[in-house]
Amino acid sequence: MKTNYLDDLNESQRQAVINTEGAALVIAGAGAGKTRVLTYRIVHLLGKGVPAGKILALTFTNKAAREMKERITRIVSQEIARYLWMGTFHSIFAKILRMEGEKLGYKPNFTIYDSSDSKSLIRSIIKELSLDDNIYKPGVISSRISSAKNNLVTSSMYAADSSMQAYDRSSRMPLLADVYKTYAARCFKANAMDFDDLLLNTNILFRDFPDVLAKYQERFNYVLVDEYQDTNYSQYLIVKKLAAAHKNICVVGDDAQSIYSFRGARIENILEFKNDYADYQLFKLEQNYRSTQTIVNAANTIIANNEGQIEKKVYSMNEIGEKIQVMQAITDSEEGFNVSSDIFDKKLSLQLNWSDFAILYRTNAQSRIFEETLRRKNIPYKIYGGLSFYERKEIKDILAYFRMVINPEDEEALKRSVNYPKRGIGDTTIQKIFELAEALDVTPWSILTEAGKYQEHFNSGTVKKLYLYVDVINNLRLNADTTDAFIKAKEIALGSGIMRELKDGKSPEEVSRYENLEELLNAIKIFTESAETNGEPSILEAYMANVALLTDQDTENEEDRNKVTLMTMHSAKGLEFKHVYIVGMEDTLFPSPMSSGSARELEEERRLFYVAVTRAEKQATFSYALNRYKWGNLERCSPSRFLREIDQEFLTYPQTGGKPFENNNHASPKTVSFREEPHSYGKEERLKKITRPVSTDSTPFIGSDSSLFSEGDSVEHERFGRGIIKSIEGQSPNTTATVEFEKDGSKKLLLRFAKLRKV
């Protein structure tokens, strides 16, 4: 074991590592090395003789858990590290439920439904209950059920709560409680849990079986939690219960990076830690090792505007770095052009990789413009939050067979696999199977295995087809609990007919699907080799338990690595890039208009901005457009209020001749000056201010035909006066001209809006 690991830490980190007894709150600013502190704290416990099996470490991504375990292994040994209970909340609680779930009526081989499985089941229930799916939308209902579960509200409690019933009636969904009740019953019958059930059922297990709780309280002498600010009420309670016996709990997080309230995260968990553990120790990690001093200082001036926070002074000892560039565009199309051009230029001039760049936006819909402009410049890119590898149809098809092999009572897997590849089992037959199962209160699988008993429902030809499917599944299930996952997966790909189905395809799309199947088998091979090396189970059930809990950050392909990253600011948390572009910095986009009526929500939006800025290592760039298309209409925009909150010494404005926050809209009406606060006016006052004329001269200023301009032309602008066209770029209708004006310097104008007049 490496003995000088403490030499790798600064004094604040060292204190957070060596003070292992009792409750500890480690507030870690962005880039302050929290993962290193968590890792070394575990190493320090192991060095003091604490058995690895007595340590529980909870994270939010498999990637974080894997990185920590790899670091620990390098310092201690694999033989010791393998016994640590380390993983995501969901993976650790799933492990406990597989061992203890029979007390709640579940079999150990239960399936974990992902969000698409849940919505598919909800969609079926809506149809069965003859509800209007335009009112009872599966996505809305799924979110409502998820919120209830994360607040420990079961379906029976939900139905008995008058306030929830009143809310549902006001939302025109008075039967939502029935949908929830049916959904919970169907999951239970299918021996399946969704993600939220893993937390809810762990809470129920610990509540109803004190002996089980005592067993795990005794097992875990030390509990460590990463990203504590992101925990919801359900996670908070489990952690509190597990730490109650020994009270050796260490939580690491940053209240300034609490951005997931829409998922149920409660910032109160970290802010009120001191109330739960009165004798706690507080450690602050304030040195940022990631970013330049300019980026860190700018981020500090952003978050200083929030009232609800734990005070800290984050600083950087890195280079001062360049000022943050604020890019102004006339339209959203020009914004895409500006950002893509800047990336292209920096990549070449600084000899960087495409992967050094990230474009962050508030909403997924904003990606389109940047995708188009990146494509035009042949810049490779990837989108986080798009269709992940495991969401592709061909992958979900083969995974459905894997699930049936492990748990044939899985309704959603049965639906997906029973007639793929085609066996002549139509939708009507499948509907009859499920209706009969519901009427007899049995599983659809039991109907299939005894289809001959139901001659009044299925003719002899249909029975034969159903039995053929049953035989395929039963044959594939043989020795599944002892066979290596890769061998069994290959057997299923062949035995199900999927490999032959995909191999026969000739179109590029079909060839791609076949290649994806090959890639899946490669992934399973890697899994089995890793599991065998670590002394862990390498059977198919273990692989599926791992896959069910993967996140986007866990499924990055090798081919995706040298590409510009496009993602929402929420998705960027935990990542870092040399150059970060934060786009759409307008009050109609960011902060989100939905947060404008709530100080609490506005503070979370500001924390989101803080997170986005602190992803940057070398340089951050902010971008906004003065006009943006909405529902086909070009509407004017005001730059985000967040830009006004940053200390101006950290910003530079190349598009406005170095003048901060000047709102240069080149249409004839003048828009609100950036330094003015549009939100301090009522609607009528704002409209008057936005449209007031620039000049008292009643003679209208008429521009020349934009197609007539050439480089070197002398031109006149209503507002900026005379100038010379230095360059013209782009194609109509997005042609831009760089004009050197006599008084206001160089400006880049979109010709169709600029109203330039030849002199």
mmCIF file of C-alpha atoms in Angstrom, residues 20-22 42 45 50-58 69 81-89 91-97 99-100 202 205-206 211-225 237-250 277:
data_model
loop_
_atom_site.group_PDB
_atom_site.id
_atom_site.type_symbol
_atom_site.label_atom_id
_atom_site.label_comp_id
_atom_site.label_asym_id
_atom_site.label_seq_id
_atom_site.Cartn_x
_atom_site.Cartn_y
_atom_site.Cartn_z
ATOM 1 C CA THR A 20 -12.608 10.114 9.773
ATOM 2 C CA GLU A 21 -14.659 9.798 12.950
ATOM 3 C CA GLY A 22 -18.111 11.300 13.404
ATOM 4 C CA ILE A 42 -11.486 5.639 1.980
ATOM 5 C CA LEU A 45 -9.826 4.207 6.554
ATOM 6 C CA VAL A 50 -11.120 -0.751 8.719
ATOM 7 C CA PRO A 51 -12.294 -3.782 6.681
ATOM 8 C CA ALA A 52 -13.315 -2.825 3.128
ATOM 9 C CA GLY A 53 -16.707 -4.489 3.579
ATOM 10 C CA LYS A 54 -17.487 -2.054 6.403
ATOM 11 C CA ILE A 55 -17.308 0.976 4.088
ATOM 12 C CA LEU A 56 -20.266 2.182 2.003
ATOM 13 C CA ALA A 57 -19.622 4.844 -0.660
ATOM 14 C CA LEU A 58 -22.567 6.181 -2.671
ATOM 15 C CA LYS A 69 -12.370 2.371 -7.240
ATOM 16 C CA ALA A 81 -10.767 -2.795 -2.982
ATOM 17 C CA ARG A 82 -13.089 -5.465 -4.423
ATOM 18 C CA TYR A 83 -14.869 -5.801 -1.068
ATOM 19 C CA LEU A 84 -15.850 -2.134 -0.869
ATOM 20 C CA TRP A 85 -19.571 -1.375 -1.155
ATOM 21 C CA MET A 86 -19.146 1.341 -3.744
ATOM 22 C CA GLY A 87 -21.567 2.366 -6.467
ATOM 23 C CA THR A 88 -24.560 4.503 -7.367
ATOM 24 C CA PHE A 89 -27.500 4.809 -4.986
ATOM 25 C CA SER A 91 -26.999 -0.019 -7.883
ATOM 26 C CA ILE A 92 -26.256 -0.426 -4.163
ATOM 27 C CA PHE A 93 -29.942 -0.473 -3.188
ATOM 28 C CA ALA A 94 -30.722 -2.880 -6.037
ATOM 29 C CA LYS A 95 -28.034 -5.167 -4.605
ATOM 30 C CA ILE A 96 -29.632 -5.011 -1.156
ATOM 31 C CA LEU A 97 -33.107 -5.612 -2.606
ATOM 32 C CA MET A 99 -30.781 -10.142 -1.251
ATOM 33 C CA GLU A 100 -33.683 -8.957 0.905
ATOM 34 C CA THR A 202 -35.415 0.186 0.271
ATOM 35 C CA LEU A 205 -37.729 -2.555 3.710
ATOM 36 C CA PHE A 206 -35.878 -0.617 6.415
ATOM 37 C CA ASP A 211 -33.816 -6.446 11.801
ATOM 38 C CA VAL A 212 -32.778 -5.866 8.182
ATOM 39 C CA LEU A 213 -32.018 -2.216 8.920
ATOM 40 C CA ALA A 214 -29.974 -3.217 11.959
ATOM 41 C CA LYS A 215 -28.060 -5.736 9.838
ATOM 42 C CA TYR A 216 -26.929 -3.063 7.372
ATOM 43 C CA GLN A 217 -26.322 -0.460 10.070
ATOM 44 C CA GLU A 218 -23.942 -2.933 11.674
ATOM 45 C CA ARG A 219 -22.376 -3.849 8.347
ATOM 46 C CA PHE A 220 -21.517 -0.247 7.391
ATOM 47 C CA ASN A 221 -19.379 1.427 10.014
ATOM 48 C CA TYR A 222 -18.622 4.285 7.643
ATOM 49 C CA VAL A 223 -20.967 5.900 5.112
ATOM 50 C CA LEU A 224 -19.671 8.308 2.451
ATOM 51 C CA VAL A 225 -21.889 10.192 -0.012
ATOM 52 C CA LEU A 237 -33.759 9.104 4.619
ATOM 53 C CA ILE A 238 -31.933 5.909 3.637
ATOM 54 C CA VAL A 239 -28.537 7.494 4.235
ATOM 55 C CA LYS A 240 -29.667 8.899 7.572
ATOM 56 C CA LYS A 241 -30.973 5.497 8.695
ATOM 57 C CA LEU A 242 -27.840 3.623 7.650
ATOM 58 C CA ALA A 243 -25.565 6.085 9.486
ATOM 59 C CA ALA A 244 -27.693 6.223 12.637
ATOM 60 C CA ALA A 245 -25.845 3.507 14.561
ATOM 61 C CA HIS A 246 -22.200 4.568 14.161
ATOM 62 C CA LYS A 247 -22.761 8.185 13.049
ATOM 63 C CA ASN A 248 -19.616 8.029 10.925
ATOM 64 C CA ILE A 249 -21.047 9.825 7.917
ATOM 65 C CA CYS A 250 -19.139 11.981 5.459
ATOM 66 C CA TYR A 277 -25.579 16.195 13.111
#
